[in-house]
Amino acid sequence: MTKPNEAILSDAGILFDKITNAHLMHQHVEATASDGCDLHRLWQAANGQADDTVLHAISLNLTARRQFKAILSQKASAYQPQQAAASSDSNIRNGADFDVRITPSSSQDGLVYVQLIFHQQASEQDTDKQMLISHCHGIFRQKPLTAVQDQRIQILLHHDDPMLKDLKDPETELYIK
Amino acid sequence: MTCVFIPTTQHPVEIISLTEEHSDIQSVICITNTFNALPVSTAYHGFVRRPTGIIQKLTGIPSFRADVSGIIDQGDSWQLSMLIAHRLHHHDQFRKAHDAAGHMAHIWASGQVDINQNVTPIQHIREKFQASQSLFDDIRSRGDQLHIVLHPDNWAELQDMITEDMICHRVSVAADIDQLLSDARLSVFQPHSNLATSRLRPHQNISTSFRRLFNRSWKRRMLGYGLTMSIMISLQQMIPWHPIHAAMEMEKSGAHVELIRMLKSYRQDDRFIPRLSFLYFEEAYLKEKSRTLINQLDMQLVWAVSDDNSATCGNAQMRWHRYQITDKTLPSLPRQRCQLYLEIQNNGTDRLALAVAIHAKDGDTITPILQPAQTELAPTEHIRHPVQTGDNKPLIIMMSASDHLTMNWYRWFKRWSNRPMGMNARKSLLDTGIGVHMAVQDKP
């Protein structure tokens, strides 16, 4: 996608934010992509208001994927890019906005703790964090988040959860909305 | 087996397991086998971890995962059940002890608990009790024991619903919880028919009657105060003010040997009032000073375990744990720990002289690990003693504190250190206003 197109999409995202009647807007926006992944749906997904089926549909559509990434980069309150090189410890990811720590439960029953540790003070950052969205090899996944406590959010995953594999993959980009 | 239930207005929720987690993990309550964290997990984290948490204070472990059988939506009434479960878990009694006949003890507890283990009553207790009827029926049909644990106010609300076969514990302070745990652990091995006798302990009967007597009317209380005042006024003429003042001066100047001689002479005095006055002086001034001095010290056991729970130490990934020594017992420590320290900080405003000794206990044999040593600590200053325990024996930590750096009391400390269970030297320290604390491990 060319730079001007990205800029147009960014403006579109900001415009959607400012319009309170999203349903009305939806009626005026034509679908821009196939598989029902129009801008309104992408905008909803980027706000954490879409289910896993919609994210799957976006992952399968190249255009929708690019548009979704562009909207996400505008909407996300925190972002962690791909890791520069494969870390020696795949259970730790460091980033400018937040770090990720993956710790299996000591009961060894498959439960894994994922902690997102924010670098900014809680008062300075947007405390209304709803969703963690990962993007790895063209596939988007999401997990709902709990409240920030002591500058960190902790979620519980099963060790077979695909999101966990994404978090350990240095190719993965992470967005928090 | 000892099971603990958290009553809710919908259904009773059983605490299935407690798992010690890495210290970085925020404590969490999950529904078992689902990995879903309950909304009360945030409050549970605060309940476990210092500075607000009681569980880390009691066990030294800062993070737990609790698996429960059902949903707990809101409120703090789960705290009493969780505290009981954690204390049983700490003593290796949670869902483990069982008798030969397979009888179980079920603890049904509800109440809010503060950091000092004071219990406060909760709301909707009748609804919770009603919602647990099928559980109670089930327990009855199996012939198991049922312990109902509540604040006295909640107990009063339920009086008409409680049946004879329920063993009731009214808890409002830490001592009540200690008693309950002792009952729950021991009674599981007793025949079921004996339990009715433990419904109300004799000392509770006496104290309850005493309380009722004095609650009857304020006039009776006022009469009591007036009578006490008039007796005090008439007796004050007989109180030996000058010798008590001299004793205070001896304590202030560090003349402990002379002080103890004077105390001994007044203990043997034939006159009742002077003897009583000195007894009060010892309790209210000297022993209070002793307690204050010890309370000024922040004593902590600090240990590290390797991150992967292996015996290998020295890597960068070590987990550090702390336990604040506040009472006479020390927690069991992990066998595969890497390092162990005793840290003592002076939190007071005055310079303190401090004496410390550490021993390992093997039956009646006491082996010194850290020989007695006296040192001085300025305000906010701290010392750290490495504790080298080669073989796994229970530890005894002994310390004394005073605002006088003299040999008088240090001699007594050394004598006490040679015989930690002996009372004479320890009593001399306590009697002369020297802070004394001894903490002992039950299990290494």
Coordinates of C-alpha atoms in Angstrom, one line a residue:
Chain A
M1 CA 0.0 0.0 0.0
T2 CA 1.3 3.4 -0.9
K3 CA 1.9 6.2 1.6
P4 CA -1.0 8.4 0.5
N5 CA -3.4 5.5 0.8
E6 CA -2.2 4.9 4.4
A7 CA -2.7 8.5 5.2
I8 CA -6.3 8.4 3.8
L9 CA -7.0 5.4 6.0
S10 CA -5.6 7.0 9.1
D11 CA -7.8 10.1 8.5
A12 CA -10.7 7.7 8.1
G13 CA -10.0 6.1 11.4
I14 CA -9.8 9.5 13.2
L15 CA -13.0 10.6 11.5
F16 CA -14.8 7.5 12.8
D17 CA -13.7 8.3 16.3
K18 CA -15.3 11.7 16.1
I19 CA -18.6 10.6 14.9
T20 CA -20.8 9.3 17.6
N21 CA -23.5 7.8 15.5
A22 CA -21.5 4.9 14.1
H23 CA -24.6 3.2 12.7
L24 CA -25.5 6.2 10.7
M25 CA -22.0 6.4 9.4
H26 CA -22.1 2.8 8.4
Q27 CA -25.1 3.4 6.2
H28 CA -23.1 6.0 4.3
V29 CA -19.8 4.1 3.9
E30 CA -19.7 1.7 1.0
A31 CA -17.9 -1.6 1.4
T32 CA -14.3 -1.2 0.4
A33 CA -13.4 -4.9 0.5
S34 CA -14.8 -8.3 -0.2
D35 CA -16.0 -10.8 2.5
G36 CA -17.9 -8.1 4.3
C37 CA -14.8 -6.5 5.7
D38 CA -15.8 -2.9 5.1
L39 CA -14.3 0.0 6.9
H40 CA -17.0 0.1 9.6
R41 CA -16.3 -3.6 10.5
L42 CA -12.6 -3.0 10.5
W43 CA -13.1 0.0 12.7
Q44 CA -15.2 -2.0 15.1
A45 CA -12.6 -4.8 15.2
A46 CA -9.8 -2.3 15.9
N47 CA -11.9 -1.1 18.9
G48 CA -12.2 -4.6 20.2
Q49 CA -15.8 -4.9 19.3
A50 CA -15.6 -7.8 16.9
D51 CA -15.6 -11.5 17.5
D52 CA -13.0 -14.0 16.5
T53 CA -14.9 -14.8 13.2
V54 CA -14.5 -11.3 12.0
L55 CA -10.8 -11.3 12.8
H56 CA -10.5 -14.6 10.9
A57 CA -12.2 -13.0 7.9
I58 CA -9.8 -10.0 8.1
S59 CA -6.8 -12.4 8.3
L60 CA -7.9 -14.1 5.1
N61 CA -8.3 -10.9 3.1
L62 CA -5.1 -9.1 2.0
T63 CA -6.7 -5.7 1.5
A64 CA -8.7 -5.9 4.7
R65 CA -5.5 -7.0 6.6
R66 CA -3.6 -3.9 5.4
Q67 CA -6.5 -1.6 6.1
F68 CA -7.0 -3.2 9.6
K69 CA -3.3 -2.8 10.4
A70 CA -3.4 0.9 9.4
I71 CA -6.4 1.5 11.6
L72 CA -4.9 -0.4 14.5
S73 CA -1.7 1.6 14.3
Q74 CA -3.8 4.7 14.8
K75 CA -6.2 3.4 17.4
A76 CA -3.9 1.3 19.6
S77 CA -2.9 2.8 22.9
A78 CA 0.3 0.7 23.0
Y79 CA 2.2 -1.2 20.4
Q80 CA 5.1 -3.6 20.3
P81 CA 6.8 -4.3 16.9
Q82 CA 8.4 -7.5 15.8
Q83 CA 11.4 -8.4 17.9
A84 CA 14.7 -7.5 16.3
A85 CA 16.2 -11.0 16.6
A86 CA 15.2 -14.3 18.2
S87 CA 15.6 -13.8 21.9
S88 CA 17.3 -16.5 23.9
D89 CA 14.3 -16.6 26.1
S90 CA 11.0 -16.7 24.2
N91 CA 9.1 -16.1 27.4
I92 CA 10.2 -12.4 27.6
R93 CA 9.4 -9.7 25.0
N94 CA 10.6 -6.2 25.6
G95 CA 9.2 -3.1 23.9
A96 CA 9.1 0.7 24.2
D97 CA 5.5 0.8 25.5
F98 CA 5.3 -2.4 27.4
D99 CA 7.1 -5.8 28.1
V100 CA 5.6 -9.2 27.9
R101 CA 6.4 -11.9 30.5
I102 CA 5.2 -15.5 30.1
T103 CA 5.3 -17.7 33.2
P104 CA 3.8 -21.2 33.4
S105 CA 1.9 -21.9 36.6
S106 CA 3.9 -23.9 39.1
S107 CA 1.1 -26.5 39.3
Q108 CA 2.1 -27.5 35.7
D109 CA -1.5 -28.1 34.7
G110 CA -1.2 -26.2 31.5
L111 CA -2.1 -22.7 32.8
V112 CA 0.2 -19.9 31.7
Y113 CA 0.3 -16.4 33.1
V114 CA 0.9 -13.6 30.5
Q115 CA 1.8 -10.3 32.0
L116 CA 1.9 -7.0 30.1
I117 CA 4.1 -4.7 32.0
F118 CA 3.7 -1.0 31.1
H119 CA 6.5 1.5 31.3
Q120 CA 4.4 4.5 31.9
Q121 CA 2.7 5.4 35.1
A122 CA -0.9 4.2 35.2
S123 CA -2.2 7.8 35.7
E124 CA -0.4 8.9 32.5
Q125 CA -1.7 6.2 30.2
D126 CA -5.1 5.2 28.9
T127 CA -6.4 2.9 31.7
D128 CA -9.3 1.7 29.5
K129 CA -7.4 -1.2 27.9
Q130 CA -9.8 -3.7 26.5
M131 CA -8.1 -6.0 24.0
L132 CA -4.7 -7.5 23.1
I133 CA -4.4 -8.0 19.4
S134 CA -1.6 -10.0 17.9
H135 CA -0.5 -10.1 14.2
C136 CA 1.7 -12.9 13.2
H137 CA 2.3 -14.1 9.6
G138 CA -0.9 -12.4 8.4
I139 CA -3.1 -13.9 11.2
F140 CA -4.8 -11.6 13.7
R141 CA -5.9 -12.9 17.1
Q142 CA -7.3 -11.1 20.1
K143 CA -7.7 -11.6 23.9
P144 CA -9.8 -9.5 26.2
L145 CA -7.8 -7.8 28.9
T146 CA -8.4 -7.3 32.6
A147 CA -7.9 -4.1 34.6
V148 CA -4.4 -2.6 35.0
Q149 CA -3.0 -3.3 38.5
D150 CA 0.4 -2.2 39.6
Q151 CA 1.2 -1.1 36.0
R152 CA 0.6 -4.5 34.7
I153 CA -2.2 -6.6 33.2
Q154 CA -2.3 -10.3 33.8
I155 CA -4.2 -12.7 31.6
L156 CA -4.5 -16.5 31.9
L157 CA -4.0 -18.7 28.9
H158 CA -3.8 -22.5 28.2
H159 CA -0.4 -23.6 27.0
D160 CA -2.1 -24.8 23.7
D161 CA -3.7 -21.4 23.0
P162 CA -2.6 -20.1 19.6
M163 CA -2.2 -16.6 21.1
L164 CA 0.5 -18.0 23.3
K165 CA 2.4 -19.3 20.3
D166 CA 2.1 -15.9 18.7
L167 CA 3.5 -14.2 21.8
K168 CA 6.5 -16.4 21.8
D169 CA 7.2 -15.7 18.1
P170 CA 9.5 -12.8 17.5
E171 CA 7.7 -12.1 14.2
T172 CA 4.6 -11.1 16.0
E173 CA 3.4 -7.5 16.4
L174 CA 1.2 -6.7 19.4
Y175 CA -1.4 -4.0 19.7
I176 CA -3.3 -3.0 22.8
K177 CA -6.6 -1.3 22.4
Chain B
M1 CA -9.8 -34.5 54.6
T2 CA -10.4 -30.9 55.6
C3 CA -12.4 -29.0 53.0
V4 CA -13.2 -25.3 53.1
F5 CA -16.3 -23.7 51.6
I6 CA -17.1 -20.1 50.7
P7 CA -20.9 -19.5 50.9
T8 CA -22.5 -17.2 48.4
T9 CA -26.2 -16.3 48.1
Q10 CA -26.4 -18.6 45.0
H11 CA -24.4 -21.7 46.2
P12 CA -21.5 -22.8 48.3
V13 CA -18.1 -22.7 46.5
E14 CA -15.4 -25.1 47.5
I15 CA -11.7 -24.1 47.6
I16 CA -10.2 -26.9 45.5
S17 CA -6.5 -26.1 45.6
L18 CA -4.0 -23.5 46.5
T19 CA -0.8 -23.2 44.4
E20 CA 2.3 -21.2 45.3
E21 CA 3.3 -19.1 42.3
H22 CA 6.3 -17.1 41.2
S23 CA 6.6 -13.9 43.2
D24 CA 6.1 -11.8 40.1
I25 CA 2.7 -13.3 39.5
Q26 CA -0.4 -11.5 40.7
S27 CA -2.5 -13.8 42.9
V28 CA -5.6 -15.0 41.2
I29 CA -8.8 -17.0 41.9
C30 CA -9.7 -19.4 39.0
I31 CA -12.7 -21.7 38.5
T32 CA -11.0 -25.1 38.5
N33 CA -10.3 -26.6 35.1
T34 CA -11.4 -23.5 33.2
F35 CA -8.5 -21.0 33.6
N36 CA -11.0 -18.2 34.0
A37 CA -9.9 -15.6 36.5
L38 CA -12.8 -14.5 38.7
P39 CA -13.6 -10.8 39.1
V40 CA -12.5 -10.9 42.8
S41 CA -9.0 -11.8 41.8
T42 CA -7.8 -8.2 42.1
A43 CA -9.1 -8.1 45.7
Y44 CA -7.5 -11.5 46.4
H45 CA -4.2 -10.2 45.2
G46 CA -4.4 -7.4 47.7
F47 CA -5.5 -9.9 50.4
V48 CA -2.4 -12.0 49.7
R49 CA 0.5 -9.6 49.0
R50 CA 2.1 -7.1 51.4
P51 CA 1.7 -4.4 52.5
T52 CA -2.1 -4.9 52.6
G53 CA -2.1 -8.7 52.4
I54 CA -2.4 -11.0 55.3
I55 CA -1.3 -14.2 53.6
Q56 CA 2.3 -13.1 52.8
K57 CA 2.5 -11.9 56.3
L58 CA 1.6 -15.3 57.7
T59 CA 3.3 -17.6 55.2
G60 CA 6.1 -15.5 53.6
I61 CA 4.7 -16.4 50.1
P62 CA 3.7 -13.4 48.0
S63 CA 1.7 -15.1 45.3
F64 CA -1.0 -17.8 45.1
R65 CA -3.4 -19.3 42.6
A66 CA -6.6 -20.5 44.3
D67 CA -8.8 -22.9 42.3
V68 CA -12.5 -22.9 43.4
S69 CA -15.5 -24.9 42.3
G70 CA -17.8 -22.0 41.3
I71 CA -18.3 -18.3 40.7
I72 CA -17.7 -15.7 43.4
D73 CA -19.1 -12.4 42.0
Q74 CA -18.3 -9.8 44.5
G75 CA -17.8 -8.8 48.1
D76 CA -15.2 -9.7 50.7
S77 CA -17.0 -12.4 52.6
W78 CA -14.7 -15.0 51.0
Q79 CA -11.7 -13.7 53.0
L80 CA -12.3 -15.7 56.2
S81 CA -12.6 -19.0 54.2
M82 CA -9.5 -18.1 52.2
L83 CA -7.6 -17.3 55.4
I84 CA -8.5 -20.6 57.0
A85 CA -7.6 -22.5 53.8
H86 CA -4.3 -20.7 53.5
R87 CA -3.5 -21.4 57.2
L88 CA -4.4 -25.1 56.8
H89 CA -2.3 -25.2 53.6
H90 CA 0.7 -23.6 55.4
H91 CA 0.6 -26.4 57.9
D92 CA 0.1 -29.0 55.2
Q93 CA -3.4 -29.8 56.4
F94 CA -5.5 -28.4 53.6
R95 CA -7.4 -31.3 51.9
K96 CA -4.8 -33.8 53.2
A97 CA -5.6 -35.0 56.7
H98 CA -8.0 -37.9 56.9
D99 CA -8.8 -40.5 59.5
A100 CA -8.8 -44.2 59.0
A101 CA -12.6 -44.3 58.7
G102 CA -12.5 -41.8 55.8
H103 CA -14.4 -39.0 57.8
M104 CA -14.0 -35.5 56.5
A105 CA -14.1 -32.1 58.2
H106 CA -16.0 -29.4 56.2
I107 CA -15.4 -25.8 57.2
W108 CA -18.2 -23.4 56.1
A109 CA -16.9 -19.9 56.9
S110 CA -17.9 -16.4 55.9
G111 CA -16.5 -13.1 57.1
Q112 CA -14.3 -10.1 56.3
V113 CA -10.8 -10.2 57.7
D114 CA -8.3 -7.4 58.3
I115 CA -4.5 -7.7 58.3
N116 CA -4.5 -8.5 62.0
Q117 CA -7.0 -11.3 61.5
N118 CA -9.8 -9.4 63.1
V119 CA -13.1 -10.6 61.7
T120 CA -16.0 -8.4 60.9
P121 CA -19.6 -9.5 60.1
I122 CA -21.0 -9.7 56.6
Q123 CA -24.4 -9.2 55.1
H124 CA -27.0 -11.7 53.6
I125 CA -25.8 -14.5 55.9
R126 CA -29.3 -16.1 56.1
E127 CA -29.5 -16.3 52.3
K128 CA -26.1 -17.9 52.2
F129 CA -27.0 -20.4 54.8
Q130 CA -30.2 -21.2 53.0
A131 CA -28.4 -21.6 49.7
S132 CA -26.0 -24.2 51.3
Q133 CA -28.8 -26.5 52.6
S134 CA -28.2 -29.2 50.0
L135 CA -24.4 -29.2 50.9
F136 CA -25.3 -29.6 54.6
D137 CA -27.7 -32.5 53.8
D138 CA -25.0 -34.2 51.8
I139 CA -22.4 -33.8 54.6
R140 CA -25.0 -35.1 57.1
S141 CA -25.7 -38.2 55.0
R142 CA -22.1 -39.1 54.8
G143 CA -21.6 -38.7 58.6
D144 CA -18.9 -36.1 58.2
Q145 CA -18.3 -33.1 60.4
L146 CA -19.5 -29.6 59.6
H147 CA -17.8 -26.6 61.2
I148 CA -19.7 -23.3 60.8
V149 CA -17.4 -20.4 61.3
L150 CA -18.9 -16.9 61.7
H151 CA -18.5 -13.6 63.5
P152 CA -20.7 -13.6 66.7
D153 CA -23.1 -11.1 65.1
N154 CA -23.7 -13.3 62.1
W155 CA -24.0 -16.3 64.4
A156 CA -26.7 -14.5 66.4
E157 CA -28.6 -13.9 63.1
L158 CA -28.5 -17.7 62.3
Q159 CA -29.2 -19.0 65.8
D160 CA -32.6 -20.4 64.8
M161 CA -31.3 -22.1 61.7
I162 CA -28.3 -23.9 63.2
T163 CA -28.9 -27.5 64.1
E164 CA -27.3 -29.7 66.8
D165 CA -25.0 -31.6 64.5
M166 CA -23.2 -28.4 63.4
I167 CA -20.0 -27.4 65.2
C168 CA -20.1 -23.7 65.6
H169 CA -17.1 -21.4 66.0
R170 CA -17.7 -17.7 66.7
V171 CA -14.6 -15.9 65.6
S172 CA -13.7 -12.2 66.0
V173 CA -10.0 -12.2 66.6
A174 CA -6.9 -14.1 65.6
A175 CA -6.9 -16.3 68.8
D176 CA -10.4 -17.6 67.8
I177 CA -9.1 -18.6 64.4
D178 CA -6.1 -20.3 66.0
Q179 CA -8.5 -22.3 68.2
L180 CA -10.7 -23.2 65.3
L181 CA -7.8 -24.5 63.3
S182 CA -6.6 -26.5 66.3
D183 CA -10.2 -28.0 66.7
A184 CA -10.5 -28.7 63.0
R185 CA -7.2 -30.5 62.8
L186 CA -7.7 -32.5 66.0
S187 CA -11.4 -33.3 65.9
V188 CA -11.2 -35.0 62.5
F189 CA -9.6 -37.9 64.3
Q190 CA -12.3 -38.0 67.0
P191 CA -15.5 -40.1 66.9
H192 CA -18.4 -38.0 65.6
S193 CA -20.5 -38.5 68.7
N194 CA -18.0 -36.5 70.8
L195 CA -18.4 -33.4 68.8
A196 CA -21.5 -32.0 70.4
T197 CA -19.5 -31.2 73.5
S198 CA -17.3 -28.9 71.6
R199 CA -20.1 -26.6 70.5
L200 CA -19.3 -24.1 73.2
R201 CA -16.0 -24.1 75.1
P202 CA -16.2 -23.6 78.9
H203 CA -14.0 -20.5 78.8
Q204 CA -16.4 -19.0 76.2
N205 CA -19.3 -19.7 78.5
I206 CA -17.6 -17.8 81.4
S207 CA -16.5 -14.9 79.2
T208 CA -19.9 -14.6 77.6
S209 CA -21.7 -14.6 80.9
F210 CA -19.2 -12.0 82.2
R211 CA -19.8 -9.8 79.2
R212 CA -23.6 -10.1 79.6
L213 CA -23.4 -9.1 83.2
F214 CA -21.6 -5.9 82.4
N215 CA -23.7 -5.1 79.4
R216 CA -26.9 -5.1 81.3
S217 CA -26.8 -1.4 82.3
W218 CA -24.5 1.5 82.2
K219 CA -25.4 2.3 85.8
R220 CA -23.7 -0.9 86.9
R221 CA -20.6 0.1 84.9
M222 CA -20.5 3.6 86.4
L223 CA -20.8 2.1 89.9
G224 CA -17.9 -0.1 89.1
Y225 CA -15.8 2.8 87.9
G226 CA -16.7 4.9 91.0
L227 CA -15.8 2.1 93.3
T228 CA -12.5 1.5 91.6
M229 CA -11.6 5.2 91.8
S230 CA -12.4 5.5 95.5
I231 CA -10.2 2.4 96.2
M232 CA -7.4 3.8 94.1
I233 CA -7.5 7.2 96.0
S234 CA -7.4 5.5 99.4
L235 CA -4.6 3.2 98.3
Q236 CA -2.4 5.8 96.6
Q237 CA -1.2 6.9 100.1
M238 CA 0.3 3.5 100.5
I239 CA 2.1 3.3 97.2
P240 CA 5.9 3.5 97.4
W241 CA 6.4 6.3 95.0
H242 CA 10.0 7.1 95.8
P243 CA 11.3 3.5 95.4
I244 CA 9.5 3.3 92.1
H245 CA 11.0 6.5 90.9
A246 CA 14.5 5.2 92.0
A247 CA 13.8 2.0 90.0
M248 CA 12.9 4.1 86.9
E249 CA 16.1 6.1 87.2
M250 CA 18.1 2.8 87.5
E251 CA 16.5 1.6 84.3
K252 CA 17.2 4.9 82.5
S253 CA 20.9 4.9 83.5
G254 CA 21.4 1.2 82.5
A255 CA 22.0 0.0 86.1
H256 CA 20.2 -3.3 85.3
V257 CA 21.9 -5.4 88.0
E258 CA 20.9 -3.0 90.7
L259 CA 17.4 -2.7 89.3
I260 CA 16.8 -6.5 89.3
R261 CA 18.0 -6.6 93.0
M262 CA 15.5 -4.0 93.9
L263 CA 12.7 -5.8 92.0
K264 CA 13.5 -9.0 93.8
S265 CA 13.5 -7.4 97.2
Y266 CA 10.0 -5.9 96.6
R267 CA 8.7 -9.2 95.2
Q268 CA 9.5 -10.7 98.6
D269 CA 8.0 -7.7 100.5
D270 CA 5.4 -8.8 103.1
R271 CA 3.3 -5.7 102.5
F272 CA 0.7 -6.2 99.9
I273 CA 0.4 -2.7 98.4
P274 CA 4.1 -2.1 97.8
R275 CA 4.4 -5.6 96.3
L276 CA 1.4 -5.0 94.1
S277 CA 2.7 -1.5 93.1
F278 CA 6.0 -2.9 92.0
L279 CA 4.3 -5.7 90.1
Y280 CA 2.3 -3.1 88.2
F281 CA 5.5 -1.1 87.6
E282 CA 7.1 -4.2 86.1
E283 CA 4.1 -4.9 83.8
A284 CA 3.2 -1.4 82.8
Y285 CA 6.6 0.2 82.5
L286 CA 9.4 -2.4 82.1
K287 CA 7.6 -5.1 80.1
E288 CA 5.9 -2.5 78.0
K289 CA 9.3 -1.0 77.2
S290 CA 10.6 -4.4 76.4
R291 CA 7.7 -4.9 73.9
T292 CA 8.2 -1.4 72.4
L293 CA 11.9 -2.0 71.8
I294 CA 11.2 -5.3 69.9
N295 CA 8.4 -3.6 67.9
Q296 CA 10.9 -1.0 66.7
L297 CA 12.8 -3.8 64.9
D298 CA 11.8 -5.0 61.5
M299 CA 13.1 -8.6 61.5
Q300 CA 12.8 -10.5 58.2
L301 CA 14.0 -13.9 56.9
V302 CA 15.1 -13.5 53.3
W303 CA 15.8 -16.5 51.1
A304 CA 16.2 -17.3 47.4
V305 CA 15.2 -20.3 45.4
S306 CA 16.4 -21.0 41.9
D307 CA 13.8 -20.1 39.3
D308 CA 13.4 -23.7 37.9
N309 CA 13.2 -25.2 41.4
S310 CA 16.4 -27.1 40.9
A311 CA 19.2 -27.5 43.4
T312 CA 21.5 -25.4 41.3
C313 CA 22.1 -21.9 42.5
G314 CA 24.1 -19.0 41.3
N315 CA 22.3 -18.2 38.1
A316 CA 20.7 -14.8 37.6
Q317 CA 17.2 -16.2 37.7
M318 CA 16.6 -16.6 41.4
R319 CA 13.3 -15.9 43.1
W320 CA 13.6 -14.0 46.4
H321 CA 11.2 -14.4 49.2
R322 CA 10.8 -12.5 52.5
Y323 CA 9.1 -13.4 55.8
Q324 CA 8.6 -10.8 58.5
I325 CA 9.1 -12.3 61.9
T326 CA 6.3 -11.0 64.0
D327 CA 5.4 -13.9 66.3
K328 CA 7.0 -16.9 68.0
T329 CA 6.8 -19.2 64.9
L330 CA 8.9 -19.3 61.8
P331 CA 7.6 -20.7 58.5
S332 CA 8.9 -23.8 56.9
L333 CA 11.5 -22.9 54.3
P334 CA 12.0 -24.6 50.9
R335 CA 14.6 -27.4 51.2
Q336 CA 16.3 -26.4 47.9
R337 CA 16.8 -22.8 48.8
C338 CA 20.0 -21.1 47.6
Q339 CA 20.6 -18.5 50.3
L340 CA 19.1 -17.5 53.6
Y341 CA 19.6 -14.3 55.5
L342 CA 18.3 -12.7 58.7
E343 CA 17.8 -9.0 58.1
I344 CA 17.1 -6.6 61.1
Q345 CA 16.4 -2.9 60.7
N346 CA 16.0 -0.3 63.4
N347 CA 12.7 1.5 62.6
G348 CA 12.8 3.5 65.8
T349 CA 14.1 7.0 66.3
D350 CA 16.8 6.1 68.9
R351 CA 20.1 4.2 68.6
L352 CA 19.6 0.6 69.7
A353 CA 22.0 -2.1 71.0
L354 CA 21.1 -5.4 69.5
A355 CA 22.1 -9.0 70.4
V356 CA 21.4 -11.9 68.0
A357 CA 22.0 -15.6 68.2
I358 CA 20.7 -18.4 65.9
H359 CA 20.6 -22.1 66.7
A360 CA 19.5 -25.3 65.0
K361 CA 17.3 -27.6 67.1
D362 CA 17.6 -31.4 66.9
G363 CA 15.4 -32.8 69.6
D364 CA 16.9 -31.6 72.8
T365 CA 20.2 -30.8 71.2
I366 CA 20.9 -27.2 70.4
T367 CA 23.6 -26.4 67.8
P368 CA 24.8 -22.8 67.4
I369 CA 24.6 -21.5 63.9
L370 CA 25.3 -17.9 64.7
Q371 CA 27.2 -17.3 68.0
P372 CA 25.8 -14.5 70.2
A373 CA 26.9 -11.1 69.0
Q374 CA 26.2 -7.6 70.2
T375 CA 26.0 -4.7 67.8
E376 CA 24.6 -1.1 67.6
L377 CA 22.0 0.0 65.0
A378 CA 21.3 3.7 64.3
P379 CA 17.8 4.7 63.3
T380 CA 16.9 3.3 59.8
E381 CA 20.2 1.3 59.8
H382 CA 20.0 -2.5 59.1
I383 CA 22.2 -5.5 59.4
R384 CA 22.1 -8.8 57.4
H385 CA 23.3 -12.1 58.9
P386 CA 23.8 -15.0 56.5
V387 CA 22.3 -18.2 58.0
Q388 CA 24.3 -21.3 57.1
T389 CA 22.2 -24.3 57.8
G390 CA 24.0 -27.4 56.6
D391 CA 21.5 -30.0 57.6
N392 CA 17.8 -29.5 57.7
K393 CA 17.0 -28.8 61.3
P394 CA 14.4 -26.4 62.7
L395 CA 15.9 -22.9 63.4
I396 CA 15.7 -20.9 66.6
I397 CA 16.3 -17.2 66.3
M398 CA 16.9 -15.2 69.5
M399 CA 17.4 -11.5 69.8
S400 CA 17.4 -8.8 72.4
A401 CA 17.3 -5.0 72.1
S402 CA 18.1 -2.2 74.5
D403 CA 18.9 1.5 74.4
H404 CA 22.0 0.7 76.6
L405 CA 25.1 -0.9 75.1
T406 CA 26.3 -2.5 78.3
M407 CA 27.6 -5.8 79.3
N408 CA 25.1 -6.2 82.1
W409 CA 22.2 -7.4 80.0
Y410 CA 24.4 -8.9 77.3
R411 CA 25.8 -11.3 79.8
W412 CA 22.2 -12.5 80.5
F413 CA 21.6 -12.8 76.7
K414 CA 24.6 -15.0 76.3
R415 CA 23.4 -17.2 79.2
W416 CA 19.9 -17.3 77.6
S417 CA 21.6 -18.2 74.3
N418 CA 23.3 -21.2 75.8
R419 CA 19.9 -22.5 77.1
P420 CA 17.2 -21.1 74.8
M421 CA 14.4 -22.9 76.6
G422 CA 15.6 -21.9 80.0
M423 CA 13.6 -19.1 81.7
N424 CA 16.0 -17.4 84.2
A425 CA 18.2 -15.4 82.0
R426 CA 15.3 -14.5 79.6
K427 CA 13.2 -13.4 82.6
S428 CA 16.1 -11.2 83.8
L429 CA 16.1 -9.5 80.4
L430 CA 12.3 -9.1 80.3
D431 CA 12.1 -7.8 83.9
T432 CA 14.6 -5.0 83.3
G433 CA 13.0 -3.6 80.2
I434 CA 15.2 -5.3 77.6
G435 CA 13.4 -6.3 74.4
V436 CA 13.4 -10.1 74.0
H437 CA 12.1 -12.1 71.0
M438 CA 12.5 -15.8 70.2
A439 CA 11.1 -17.4 67.1
V440 CA 11.2 -21.2 66.5
Q441 CA 10.5 -23.3 63.4
D442 CA 8.1 -26.2 63.9
K443 CA 9.5 -27.9 60.8
P444 CA 12.7 -27.0 58.9

